[in-house]
Amino acid sequence: MVFDSGLGGLTVYREVAAVCPGTDFLYVADDAAFPYGGMKEASLVARVVALMDELIKAHRPDLVVIACNTASTIVLPHLRKAFTLPFVGTVPAIKPACAGSVTRRVSVLGTEATVKREYTRALIRDYAQGCEVTLVGSKQLAAYAEAELNGSPIGDDALREEILPCFREDSGRTDTIVLACTHYPLLIERLRDLSPWPVKFIDPAPAIARRVVDLLGSVHAAPAGNGGTTRAIFTSGRAPERVLARFGISSGKTLAPATR
Ligand code: DGL
């Protein structure tokens, strides 16, 4: 099962699905509560743990990917305490970004909630490896990504405003930006076009996919091409069928949300 507050987790789903042939997936978007970035921590923990309880009982997944930095950076310890199945989280890829930065200037672009979390601050303390790391919290970018995907393009100026604080020029230029929200890779072409100079954007999805294979490998040793089925649940009850089709999730594969 791959879980997010909305469509961002699809960027993780497509990587995981590509390396797990023959696996059945359930994509769950808690879009009734989107965006998670604006929620109080205690409410977010309570909501995700309760929803996960319903989902696990109803669908019995082998593994859950929390394809959302905003949730992972606060909810993961609670989930691991409450349930016995493996959870793979999505947390800002600060370690590889800093390891690869030549100018030693890295920015982390996430929701306002993710960049404020102690979890993120601790990653910087532990893994900055001497790099100067700039945290940039974006209020709008996740919603802009949803809008773009749903066919309402966002203007250049609005997008530029969200990303420009990532580009620092004082004593060396930023050369690496961590995409610390799974929605942002949905905008990757636009972000590249609007960058004032070329930078490396780090999308953690391939690393998450490798982790899933490590954990599930022996359970799902089905040969490639032995296609599994992907179903989807949107807690609002309004699944965007056309968007899902672009990620290979065919219409008619959406299930009604349980109680929300
Ligand atoms: N996709 C989520 C993340 O990775 C965030 C979007 C939201 O604010 O709900 O952080």
mmCIF file with all atom_site columns, C-alpha atoms and ligand atoms in Angstrom, residues 4-9 33-38 67-72 90 110-111 113-114 138-139 142-143 146 180-184, ligand 1:
data_model
loop_
_atom_site.group_PDB
_atom_site.id
_atom_site.type_symbol
_atom_site.label_atom_id
_atom_site.label_alt_id
_atom_site.label_comp_id
_atom_site.label_asym_id
_atom_site.label_entity_id
_atom_site.label_seq_id
_atom_site.pdbx_PDB_ins_code
_atom_site.Cartn_x
_atom_site.Cartn_y
_atom_site.Cartn_z
_atom_site.occupancy
_atom_site.B_iso_or_equiv
_atom_site.pdbx_formal_charge
_atom_site.auth_seq_id
_atom_site.auth_comp_id
_atom_site.auth_asym_id
_atom_site.auth_atom_id
_atom_site.pdbx_PDB_model_num
ATOM   1  C CA . ASP A 1 4   ? -0.141 10.116 0.824  1.00 0.00 ? 4   ASP A CA 1
ATOM   2  C CA . SER A 1 5   ? -2.359 13.116 1.487  1.00 0.00 ? 5   SER A CA 1
ATOM   3  C CA . GLY A 1 6   ? -3.040 13.475 -2.241 1.00 0.00 ? 6   GLY A CA 1
ATOM   4  C CA . LEU A 1 7   ? -1.445 12.913 -5.636 1.00 0.00 ? 7   LEU A CA 1
ATOM   5  C CA . GLY A 1 8   ? 2.202  13.364 -4.589 1.00 0.00 ? 8   GLY A CA 1
ATOM   6  C CA . GLY A 1 9   ? 2.564  9.729  -3.555 1.00 0.00 ? 9   GLY A CA 1
ATOM   7  C CA . ALA A 1 33  ? -7.603 16.180 4.769  1.00 0.00 ? 33  ALA A CA 1
ATOM   8  C CA . PHE A 1 34  ? -5.272 17.685 2.108  1.00 0.00 ? 34  PHE A CA 1
ATOM   9  C CA . PRO A 1 35  ? -2.948 19.481 2.715  1.00 0.00 ? 35  PRO A CA 1
ATOM   10 C CA . TYR A 1 36  ? -1.254 17.741 5.640  1.00 0.00 ? 36  TYR A CA 1
ATOM   11 C CA . GLY A 1 37  ? 1.240  20.630 5.695  1.00 0.00 ? 37  GLY A CA 1
ATOM   12 C CA . GLY A 1 38  ? -1.312 22.837 7.417  1.00 0.00 ? 38  GLY A CA 1
ATOM   13 C CA . ALA A 1 67  ? 4.829  8.467  0.550  1.00 0.00 ? 67  ALA A CA 1
ATOM   14 C CA . CYS A 1 68  ? 4.595  11.788 2.331  1.00 0.00 ? 68  CYS A CA 1
ATOM   15 C CA . ASN A 1 69  ? 7.382  13.666 4.116  1.00 0.00 ? 69  ASN A CA 1
ATOM   16 C CA . THR A 1 70  ? 4.941  15.735 6.140  1.00 0.00 ? 70  THR A CA 1
ATOM   17 C CA . ALA A 1 71  ? 3.438  12.590 7.662  1.00 0.00 ? 71  ALA A CA 1
ATOM   18 C CA . SER A 1 72  ? 6.626  10.473 7.799  1.00 0.00 ? 72  SER A CA 1
ATOM   19 C CA . THR A 1 90  ? 9.805  9.259  2.981  1.00 0.00 ? 90  THR A CA 1
ATOM   20 C CA . GLY A 1 110 ? 9.388  20.977 1.689  1.00 0.00 ? 110 GLY A CA 1
ATOM   21 C CA . THR A 1 111 ? 6.091  21.895 3.247  1.00 0.00 ? 111 THR A CA 1
ATOM   22 C CA . ALA A 1 113 ? 5.575  21.584 8.475  1.00 0.00 ? 113 ALA A CA 1
ATOM   23 C CA . THR A 1 114 ? 8.381  19.334 7.187  1.00 0.00 ? 114 THR A CA 1
ATOM   24 C CA . SER A 1 138 ? 6.561  26.284 0.814  1.00 0.00 ? 138 SER A CA 1
ATOM   25 C CA . LYS A 1 139 ? 2.940  27.065 1.618  1.00 0.00 ? 139 LYS A CA 1
ATOM   26 C CA . ALA A 1 142 ? 1.876  20.930 -3.072 1.00 0.00 ? 142 ALA A CA 1
ATOM   27 C CA . ALA A 1 143 ? -1.479 22.515 -3.942 1.00 0.00 ? 143 ALA A CA 1
ATOM   28 C CA . GLU A 1 146 ? -2.333 19.053 -7.530 1.00 0.00 ? 146 GLU A CA 1
ATOM   29 C CA . ALA A 1 180 ? 11.293 17.044 0.464  1.00 0.00 ? 180 ALA A CA 1
ATOM   30 C CA . CYS A 1 181 ? 7.649  16.687 -0.542 1.00 0.00 ? 181 CYS A CA 1
ATOM   31 C CA . THR A 1 182 ? 6.455  13.935 -2.827 1.00 0.00 ? 182 THR A CA 1
ATOM   32 C CA . HIS A 1 183 ? 4.243  16.377 -4.719 1.00 0.00 ? 183 HIS A CA 1
ATOM   33 C CA . TYR A 1 184 ? 7.173  18.387 -6.048 1.00 0.00 ? 184 TYR A CA 1
HETATM 34 N N1 . DGL B 2 .   ? 3.032  14.925 -0.290 1.00 0.00 ? 1   DGL B N1 1
HETATM 35 C C1 . DGL B 2 .   ? 3.212  15.501 1.011  1.00 0.00 ? 1   DGL B C1 1
HETATM 36 C C2 . DGL B 2 .   ? 4.684  15.447 1.427  1.00 0.00 ? 1   DGL B C2 1
HETATM 37 O O1 . DGL B 2 .   ? 5.468  14.688 0.884  1.00 0.00 ? 1   DGL B O1 1
HETATM 38 C C3 . DGL B 2 .   ? 2.744  16.880 1.338  1.00 0.00 ? 1   DGL B C3 1
HETATM 39 C C4 . DGL B 2 .   ? 1.537  17.534 0.848  1.00 0.00 ? 1   DGL B C4 1
HETATM 40 C C5 . DGL B 2 .   ? 0.643  18.051 1.967  1.00 0.00 ? 1   DGL B C5 1
HETATM 41 O O2 . DGL B 2 .   ? 0.901  19.136 2.545  1.00 0.00 ? 1   DGL B O2 1
HETATM 42 O O3 . DGL B 2 .   ? -0.328 17.347 2.234  1.00 0.00 ? 1   DGL B O3 1
HETATM 43 O O4 . DGL B 2 .   ? 5.090  16.151 2.311  1.00 0.00 ? 1   DGL B O4 1
#
